[in-house]
Backbone as numpy.savetxt, mean C-alpha at the origin, in Angstrom:
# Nx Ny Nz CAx CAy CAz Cx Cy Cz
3.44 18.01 -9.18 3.70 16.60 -9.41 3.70 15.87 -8.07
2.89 14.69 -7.94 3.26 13.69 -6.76 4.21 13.47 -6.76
4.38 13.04 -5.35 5.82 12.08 -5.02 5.38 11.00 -4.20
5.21 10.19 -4.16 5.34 9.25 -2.98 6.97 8.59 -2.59
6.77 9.03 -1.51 7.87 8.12 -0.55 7.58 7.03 0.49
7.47 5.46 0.31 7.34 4.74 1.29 8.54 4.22 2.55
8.00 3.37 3.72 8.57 3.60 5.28 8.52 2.56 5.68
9.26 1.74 6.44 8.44 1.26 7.49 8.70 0.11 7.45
9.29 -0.53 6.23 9.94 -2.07 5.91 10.72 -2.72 7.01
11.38 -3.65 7.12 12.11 -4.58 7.83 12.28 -5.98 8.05
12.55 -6.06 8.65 12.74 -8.02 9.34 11.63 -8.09 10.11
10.44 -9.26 10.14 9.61 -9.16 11.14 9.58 -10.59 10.97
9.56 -11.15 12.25 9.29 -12.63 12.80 7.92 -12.53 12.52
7.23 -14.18 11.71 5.89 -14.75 11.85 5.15 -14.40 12.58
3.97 -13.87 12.65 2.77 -13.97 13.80 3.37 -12.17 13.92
4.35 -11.61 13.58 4.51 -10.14 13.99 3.61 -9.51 13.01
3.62 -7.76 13.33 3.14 -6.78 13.09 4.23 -5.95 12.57
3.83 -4.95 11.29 4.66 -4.17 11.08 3.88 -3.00 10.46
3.87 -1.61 10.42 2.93 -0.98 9.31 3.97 -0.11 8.48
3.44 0.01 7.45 3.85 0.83 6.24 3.58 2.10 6.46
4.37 2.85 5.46 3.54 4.52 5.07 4.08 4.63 4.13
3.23 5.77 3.45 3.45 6.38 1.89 3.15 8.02 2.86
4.32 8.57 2.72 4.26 9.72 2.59 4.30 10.53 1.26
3.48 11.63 1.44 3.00 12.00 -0.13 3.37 13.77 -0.16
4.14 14.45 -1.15 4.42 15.56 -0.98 4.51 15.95 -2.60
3.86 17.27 -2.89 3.42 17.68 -4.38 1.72 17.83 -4.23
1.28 17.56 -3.68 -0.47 17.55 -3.84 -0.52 16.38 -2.38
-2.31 16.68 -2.22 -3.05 16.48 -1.33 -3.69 14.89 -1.52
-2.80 13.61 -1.00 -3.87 12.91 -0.93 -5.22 12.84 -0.86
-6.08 13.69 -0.50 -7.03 13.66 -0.24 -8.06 13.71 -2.05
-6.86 13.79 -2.85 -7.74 13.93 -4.50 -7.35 12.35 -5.09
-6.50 11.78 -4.31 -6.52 10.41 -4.96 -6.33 9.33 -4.44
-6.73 8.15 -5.16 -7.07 7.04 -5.11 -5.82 6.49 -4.69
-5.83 5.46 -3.71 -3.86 4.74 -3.37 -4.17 2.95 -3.24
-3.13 2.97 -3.77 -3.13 1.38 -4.02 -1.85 0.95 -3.63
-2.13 -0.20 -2.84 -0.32 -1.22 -2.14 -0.31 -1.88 -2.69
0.94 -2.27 -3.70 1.38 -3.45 -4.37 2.36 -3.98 -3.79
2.79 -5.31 -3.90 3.46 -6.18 -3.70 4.42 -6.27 -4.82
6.09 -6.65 -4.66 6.58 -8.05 -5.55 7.75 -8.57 -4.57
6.94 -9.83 -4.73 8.11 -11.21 -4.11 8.75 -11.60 -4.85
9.81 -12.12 -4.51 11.41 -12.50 -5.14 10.50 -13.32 -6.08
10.96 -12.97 -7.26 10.64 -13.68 -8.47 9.46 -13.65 -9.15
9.04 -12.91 -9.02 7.36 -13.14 -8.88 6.81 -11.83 -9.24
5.24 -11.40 -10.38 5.15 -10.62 -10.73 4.78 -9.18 -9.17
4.35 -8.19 -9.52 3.94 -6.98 -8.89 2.28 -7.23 -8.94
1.58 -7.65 -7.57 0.40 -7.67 -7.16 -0.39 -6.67 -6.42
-1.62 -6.46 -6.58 -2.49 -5.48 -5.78 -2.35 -6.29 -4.31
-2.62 -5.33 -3.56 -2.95 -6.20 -2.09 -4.14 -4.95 -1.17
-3.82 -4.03 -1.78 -4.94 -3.34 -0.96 -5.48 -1.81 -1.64
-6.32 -1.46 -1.23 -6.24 -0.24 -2.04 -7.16 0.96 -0.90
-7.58 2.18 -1.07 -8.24 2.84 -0.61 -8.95 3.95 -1.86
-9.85 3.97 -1.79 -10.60 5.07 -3.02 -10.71 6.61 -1.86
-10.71 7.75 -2.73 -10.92 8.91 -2.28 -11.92 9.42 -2.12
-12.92 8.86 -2.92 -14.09 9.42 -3.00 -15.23 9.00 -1.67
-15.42 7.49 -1.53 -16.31 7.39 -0.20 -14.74 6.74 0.89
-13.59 6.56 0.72 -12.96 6.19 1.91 -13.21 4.31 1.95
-13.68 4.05 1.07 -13.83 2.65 0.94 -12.50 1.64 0.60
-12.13 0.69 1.64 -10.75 0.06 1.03 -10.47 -1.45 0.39
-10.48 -2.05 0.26 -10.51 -3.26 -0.57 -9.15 -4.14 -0.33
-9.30 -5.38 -0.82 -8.04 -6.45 -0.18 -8.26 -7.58 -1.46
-7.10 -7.83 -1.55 -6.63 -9.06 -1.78 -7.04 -10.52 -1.20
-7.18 -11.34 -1.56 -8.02 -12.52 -0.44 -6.65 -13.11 -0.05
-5.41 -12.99 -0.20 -4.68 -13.76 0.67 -4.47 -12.70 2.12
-4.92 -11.53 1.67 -4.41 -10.84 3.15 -5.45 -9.99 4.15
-6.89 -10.15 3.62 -8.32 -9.59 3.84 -7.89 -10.72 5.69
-8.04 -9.47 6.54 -8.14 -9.91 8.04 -7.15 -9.61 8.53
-5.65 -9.27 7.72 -4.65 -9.15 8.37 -3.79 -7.67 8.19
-4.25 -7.01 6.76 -3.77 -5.84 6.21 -4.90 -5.14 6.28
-4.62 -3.65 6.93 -5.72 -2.55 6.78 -5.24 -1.17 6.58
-5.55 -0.68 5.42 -5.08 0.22 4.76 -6.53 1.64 5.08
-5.59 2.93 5.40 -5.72 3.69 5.79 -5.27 5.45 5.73
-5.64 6.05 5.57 -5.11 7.26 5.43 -5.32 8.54 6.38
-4.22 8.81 6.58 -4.14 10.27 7.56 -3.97 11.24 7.35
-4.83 12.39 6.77 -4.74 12.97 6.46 -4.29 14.69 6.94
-3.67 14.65 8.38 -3.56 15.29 8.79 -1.78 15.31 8.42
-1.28 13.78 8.22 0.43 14.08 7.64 0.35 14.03 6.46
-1.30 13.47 6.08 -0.92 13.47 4.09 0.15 12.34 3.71
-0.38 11.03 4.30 0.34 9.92 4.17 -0.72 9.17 4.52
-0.13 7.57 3.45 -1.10 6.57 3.31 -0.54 5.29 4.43
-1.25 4.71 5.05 -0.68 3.55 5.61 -0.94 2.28 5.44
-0.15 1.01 5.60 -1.00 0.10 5.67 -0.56 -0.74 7.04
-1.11 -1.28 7.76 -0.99 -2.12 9.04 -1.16 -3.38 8.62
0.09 -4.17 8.73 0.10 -5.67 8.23 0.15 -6.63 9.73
-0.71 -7.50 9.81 -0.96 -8.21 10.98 -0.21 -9.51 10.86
-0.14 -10.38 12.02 0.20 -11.60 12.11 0.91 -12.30 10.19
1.94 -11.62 10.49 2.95 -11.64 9.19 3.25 -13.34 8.57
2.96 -13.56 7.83 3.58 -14.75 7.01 4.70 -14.73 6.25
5.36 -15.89 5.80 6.14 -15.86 4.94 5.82 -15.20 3.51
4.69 -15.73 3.02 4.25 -15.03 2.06 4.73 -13.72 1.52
4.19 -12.98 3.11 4.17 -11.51 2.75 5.44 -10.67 2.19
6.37 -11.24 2.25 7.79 -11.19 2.30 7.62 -10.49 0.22
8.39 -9.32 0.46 8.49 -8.79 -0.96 8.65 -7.41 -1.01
8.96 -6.75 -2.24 9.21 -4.87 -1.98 7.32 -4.16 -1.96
7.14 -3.62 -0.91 5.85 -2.58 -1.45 6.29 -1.58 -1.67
5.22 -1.61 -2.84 5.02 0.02 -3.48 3.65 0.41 -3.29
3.86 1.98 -2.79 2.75 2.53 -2.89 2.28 3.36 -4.53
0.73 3.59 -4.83 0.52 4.14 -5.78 -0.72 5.22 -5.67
-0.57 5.92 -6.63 -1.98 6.79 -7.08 -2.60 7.12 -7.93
-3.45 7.63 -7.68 -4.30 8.20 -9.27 -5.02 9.17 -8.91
-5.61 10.17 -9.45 -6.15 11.13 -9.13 -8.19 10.52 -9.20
-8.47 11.01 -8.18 -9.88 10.44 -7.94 -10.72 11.50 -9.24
-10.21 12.03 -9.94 -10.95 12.68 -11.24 -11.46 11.78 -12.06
-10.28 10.54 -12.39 -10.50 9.57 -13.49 -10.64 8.20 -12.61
-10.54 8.11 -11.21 -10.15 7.09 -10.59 -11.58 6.65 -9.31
-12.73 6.40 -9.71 -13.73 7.10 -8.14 -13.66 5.86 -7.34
-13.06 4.73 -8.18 -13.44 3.15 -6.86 -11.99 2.81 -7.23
-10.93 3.12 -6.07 -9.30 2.07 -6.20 -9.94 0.94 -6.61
-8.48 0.27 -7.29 -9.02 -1.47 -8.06 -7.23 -1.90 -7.66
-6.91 -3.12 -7.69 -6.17 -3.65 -7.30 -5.35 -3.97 -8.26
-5.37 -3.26 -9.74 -4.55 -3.63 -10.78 -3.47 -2.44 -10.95
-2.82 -2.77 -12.21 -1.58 -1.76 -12.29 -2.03 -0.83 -12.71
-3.27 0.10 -12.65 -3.22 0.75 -13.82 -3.82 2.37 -12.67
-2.45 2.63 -11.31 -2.36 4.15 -11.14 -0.94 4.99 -12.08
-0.75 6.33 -11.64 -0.25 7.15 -12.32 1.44 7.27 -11.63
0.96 7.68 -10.59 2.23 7.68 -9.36 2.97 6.71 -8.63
3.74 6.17 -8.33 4.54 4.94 -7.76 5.61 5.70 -7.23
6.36 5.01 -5.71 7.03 5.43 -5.20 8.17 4.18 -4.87
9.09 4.30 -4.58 10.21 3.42 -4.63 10.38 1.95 -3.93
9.58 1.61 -3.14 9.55 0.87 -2.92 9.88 0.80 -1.28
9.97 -0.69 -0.57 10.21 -0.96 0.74 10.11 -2.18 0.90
11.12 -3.05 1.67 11.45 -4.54 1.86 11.04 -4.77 3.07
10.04 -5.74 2.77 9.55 -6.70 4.27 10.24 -7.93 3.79
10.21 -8.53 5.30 11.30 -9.81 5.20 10.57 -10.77 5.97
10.07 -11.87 6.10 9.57 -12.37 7.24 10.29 -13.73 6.80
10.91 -14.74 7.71 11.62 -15.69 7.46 10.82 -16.74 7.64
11.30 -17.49 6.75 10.44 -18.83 7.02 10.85 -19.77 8.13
């Protein structure tokens, strides 16, 4: 069974940098598909980035395409994402997700992986 565990949350002033991780233990990232969701205070649970397993191809959201780049290392078997020049916006819990690249060959930015991990609070103040 997967597990994901995500990292890396905090307080970050505007215009900052912060990156994420999904550490993954039970199986080998390397068989599935991972997707970063978002939810801001009040507000539903959004795709924002994803990575597919099969060609390594990653995909974005258009509010955050230039500033979030999602990535995987497969040498800790953890997913990352690097969030740039931070907005208020960005402010909300991520969750990381998966799916197994069997049924899964192009990540998509909707709800529909298998695995989810608990979450992590970015804060950026207005």
């Amino acid at each position: 069974q997967l597990r994901l565990v995500e990292s890396g949350g905090g307080l970050v002033q505007p215009g900052g940098s912060l990156r994420l991780s999904c550490a993954a233990a039970g199986s080998s990232l390397d068989d599935f598909a991972i997707g970063w969701f978002r939810q801001a205070p009040g507000k539903e649970l959004v795709g924002v980035a994803c990575i597919s397993s099969t060609d390594g191809r990653s995909y974005y959201a258009d509010s955050v395409k230039g500033r979030f780049i999602v990535s995987k290392d497969n040498t800790e078997n953890t997913v990352n994402l690097q969030i740039n020049n931070v907005v208020p916006d960005d402010t909300g819990v991520y969750y990381c997700s998966a799916r197994s690249a069997l049924t899964f060959r192009r990540c998509v930015l909707e709800r529909q992986y298998d695995f989810w991990g608990q979450g992590t609070q970015v804060t950026v103040p207005s």
